[in-house]
JSON list of C-alpha atoms in Angstrom, two decimals:
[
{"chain": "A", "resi": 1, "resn": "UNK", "atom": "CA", "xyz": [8.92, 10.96, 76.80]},
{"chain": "A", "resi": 2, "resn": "UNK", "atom": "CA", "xyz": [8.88, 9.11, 73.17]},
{"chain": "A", "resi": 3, "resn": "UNK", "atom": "CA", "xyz": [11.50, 9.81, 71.39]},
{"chain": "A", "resi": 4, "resn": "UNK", "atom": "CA", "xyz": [10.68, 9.88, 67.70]},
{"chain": "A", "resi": 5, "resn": "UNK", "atom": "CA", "xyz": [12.46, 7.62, 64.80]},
{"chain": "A", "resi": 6, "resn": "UNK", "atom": "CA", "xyz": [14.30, 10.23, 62.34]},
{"chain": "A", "resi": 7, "resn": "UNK", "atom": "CA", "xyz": [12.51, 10.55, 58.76]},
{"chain": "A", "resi": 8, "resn": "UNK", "atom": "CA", "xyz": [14.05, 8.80, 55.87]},
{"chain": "A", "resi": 9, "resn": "UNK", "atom": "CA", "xyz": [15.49, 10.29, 52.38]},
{"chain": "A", "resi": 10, "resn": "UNK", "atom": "CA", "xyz": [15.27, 8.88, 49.27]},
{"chain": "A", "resi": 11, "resn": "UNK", "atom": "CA", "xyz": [19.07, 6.96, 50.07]},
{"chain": "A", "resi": 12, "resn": "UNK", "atom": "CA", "xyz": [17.46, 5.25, 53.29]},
{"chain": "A", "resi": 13, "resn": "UNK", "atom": "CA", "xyz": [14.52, 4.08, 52.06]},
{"chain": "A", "resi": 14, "resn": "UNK", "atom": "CA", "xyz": [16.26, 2.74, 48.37]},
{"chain": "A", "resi": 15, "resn": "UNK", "atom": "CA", "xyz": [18.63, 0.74, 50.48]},
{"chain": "A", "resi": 16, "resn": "UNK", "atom": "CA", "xyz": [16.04, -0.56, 52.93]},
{"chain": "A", "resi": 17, "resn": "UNK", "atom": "CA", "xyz": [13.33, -1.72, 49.78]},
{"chain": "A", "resi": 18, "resn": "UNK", "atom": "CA", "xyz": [16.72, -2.64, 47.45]},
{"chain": "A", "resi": 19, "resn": "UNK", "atom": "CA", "xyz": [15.33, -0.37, 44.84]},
{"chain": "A", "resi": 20, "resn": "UNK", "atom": "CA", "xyz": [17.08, 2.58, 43.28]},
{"chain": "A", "resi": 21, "resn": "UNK", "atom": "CA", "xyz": [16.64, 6.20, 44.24]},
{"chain": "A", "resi": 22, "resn": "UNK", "atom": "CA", "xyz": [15.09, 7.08, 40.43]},
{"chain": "A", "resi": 23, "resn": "UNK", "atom": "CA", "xyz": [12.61, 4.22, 41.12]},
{"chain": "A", "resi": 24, "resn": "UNK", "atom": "CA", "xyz": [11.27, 6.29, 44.11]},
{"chain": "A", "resi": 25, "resn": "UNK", "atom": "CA", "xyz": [10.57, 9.50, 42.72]},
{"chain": "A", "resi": 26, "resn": "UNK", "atom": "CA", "xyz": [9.02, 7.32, 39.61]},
{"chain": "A", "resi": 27, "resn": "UNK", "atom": "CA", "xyz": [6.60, 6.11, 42.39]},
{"chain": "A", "resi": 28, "resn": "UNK", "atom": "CA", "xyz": [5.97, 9.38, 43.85]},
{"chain": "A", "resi": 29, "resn": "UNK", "atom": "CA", "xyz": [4.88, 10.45, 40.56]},
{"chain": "A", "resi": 30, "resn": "UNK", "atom": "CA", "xyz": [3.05, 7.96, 39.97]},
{"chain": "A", "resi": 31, "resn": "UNK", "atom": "CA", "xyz": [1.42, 8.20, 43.06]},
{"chain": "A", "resi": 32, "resn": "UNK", "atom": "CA", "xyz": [2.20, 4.21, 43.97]},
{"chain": "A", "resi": 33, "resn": "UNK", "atom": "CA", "xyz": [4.87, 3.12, 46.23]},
{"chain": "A", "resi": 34, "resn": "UNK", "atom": "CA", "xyz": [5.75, 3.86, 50.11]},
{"chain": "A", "resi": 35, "resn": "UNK", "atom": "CA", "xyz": [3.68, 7.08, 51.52]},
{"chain": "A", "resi": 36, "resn": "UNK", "atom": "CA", "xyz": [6.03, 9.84, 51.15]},
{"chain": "A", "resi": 37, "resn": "UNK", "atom": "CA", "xyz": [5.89, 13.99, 52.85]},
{"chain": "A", "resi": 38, "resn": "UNK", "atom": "CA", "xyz": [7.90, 16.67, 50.85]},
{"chain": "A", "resi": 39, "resn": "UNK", "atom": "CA", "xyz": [9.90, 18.20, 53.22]},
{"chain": "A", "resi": 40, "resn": "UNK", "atom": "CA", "xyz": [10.99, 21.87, 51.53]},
{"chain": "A", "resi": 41, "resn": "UNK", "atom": "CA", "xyz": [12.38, 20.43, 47.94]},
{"chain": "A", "resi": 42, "resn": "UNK", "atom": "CA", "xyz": [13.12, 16.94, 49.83]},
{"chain": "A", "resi": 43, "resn": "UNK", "atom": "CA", "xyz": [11.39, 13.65, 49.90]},
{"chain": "A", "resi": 44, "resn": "UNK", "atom": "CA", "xyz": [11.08, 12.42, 53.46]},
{"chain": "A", "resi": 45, "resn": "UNK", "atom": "CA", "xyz": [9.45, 8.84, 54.36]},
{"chain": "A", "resi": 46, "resn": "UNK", "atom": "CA", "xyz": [8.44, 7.83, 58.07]},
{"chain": "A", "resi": 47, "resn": "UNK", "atom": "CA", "xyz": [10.11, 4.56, 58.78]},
{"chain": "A", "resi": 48, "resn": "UNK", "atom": "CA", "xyz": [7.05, 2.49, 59.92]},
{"chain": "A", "resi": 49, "resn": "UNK", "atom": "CA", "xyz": [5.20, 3.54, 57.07]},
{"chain": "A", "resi": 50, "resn": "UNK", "atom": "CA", "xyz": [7.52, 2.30, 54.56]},
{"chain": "A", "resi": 51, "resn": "UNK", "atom": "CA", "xyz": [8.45, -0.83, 56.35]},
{"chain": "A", "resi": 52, "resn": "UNK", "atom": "CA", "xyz": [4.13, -1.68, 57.00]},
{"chain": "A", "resi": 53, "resn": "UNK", "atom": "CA", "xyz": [4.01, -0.59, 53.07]},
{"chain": "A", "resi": 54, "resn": "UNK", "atom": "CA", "xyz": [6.65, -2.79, 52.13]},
{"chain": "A", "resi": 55, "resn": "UNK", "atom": "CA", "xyz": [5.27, -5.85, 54.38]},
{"chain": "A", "resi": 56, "resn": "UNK", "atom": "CA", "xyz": [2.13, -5.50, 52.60]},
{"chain": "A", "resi": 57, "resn": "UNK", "atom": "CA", "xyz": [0.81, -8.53, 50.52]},
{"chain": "A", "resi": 58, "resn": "UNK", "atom": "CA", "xyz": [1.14, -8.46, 46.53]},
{"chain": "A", "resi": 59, "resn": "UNK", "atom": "CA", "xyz": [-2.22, -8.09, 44.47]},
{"chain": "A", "resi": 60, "resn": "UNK", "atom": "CA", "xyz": [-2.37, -11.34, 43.09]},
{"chain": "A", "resi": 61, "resn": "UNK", "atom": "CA", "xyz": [-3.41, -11.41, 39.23]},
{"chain": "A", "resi": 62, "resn": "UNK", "atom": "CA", "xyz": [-7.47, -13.03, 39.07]}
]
């Protein structure tokens, strides 16, 4: 049986990126950032997808 890696909160995933917590729901409302689920009134993040987000290349200026 897989087990399954616990979803994130906003605490998690602002220590892990080094960002703060307002920064993350700026994202979210600006639809950029990490992928995020709203869990009830929560913000929840699954831990591959923010770490495969965050290993993503920058868009470099043309």
């Amino acid at each position: 049986m897989t087990s399954i890696e616990p979803l994130w909160g906003v605490k998690e995933v602002s220590e892990f990126l080094g960002v703060p917590i307002k920064m993350l729901y700026q994202w979210k409302w600006q639809r950029i950032g990490p992928p995020v689920k709203k869990v009830g009134k929560y913000l929840r993040y699954v831990p591959a997808k923010v770490r495969a987000w965050a290993e993503q290349p920058d868009e470099q200026a043309a």
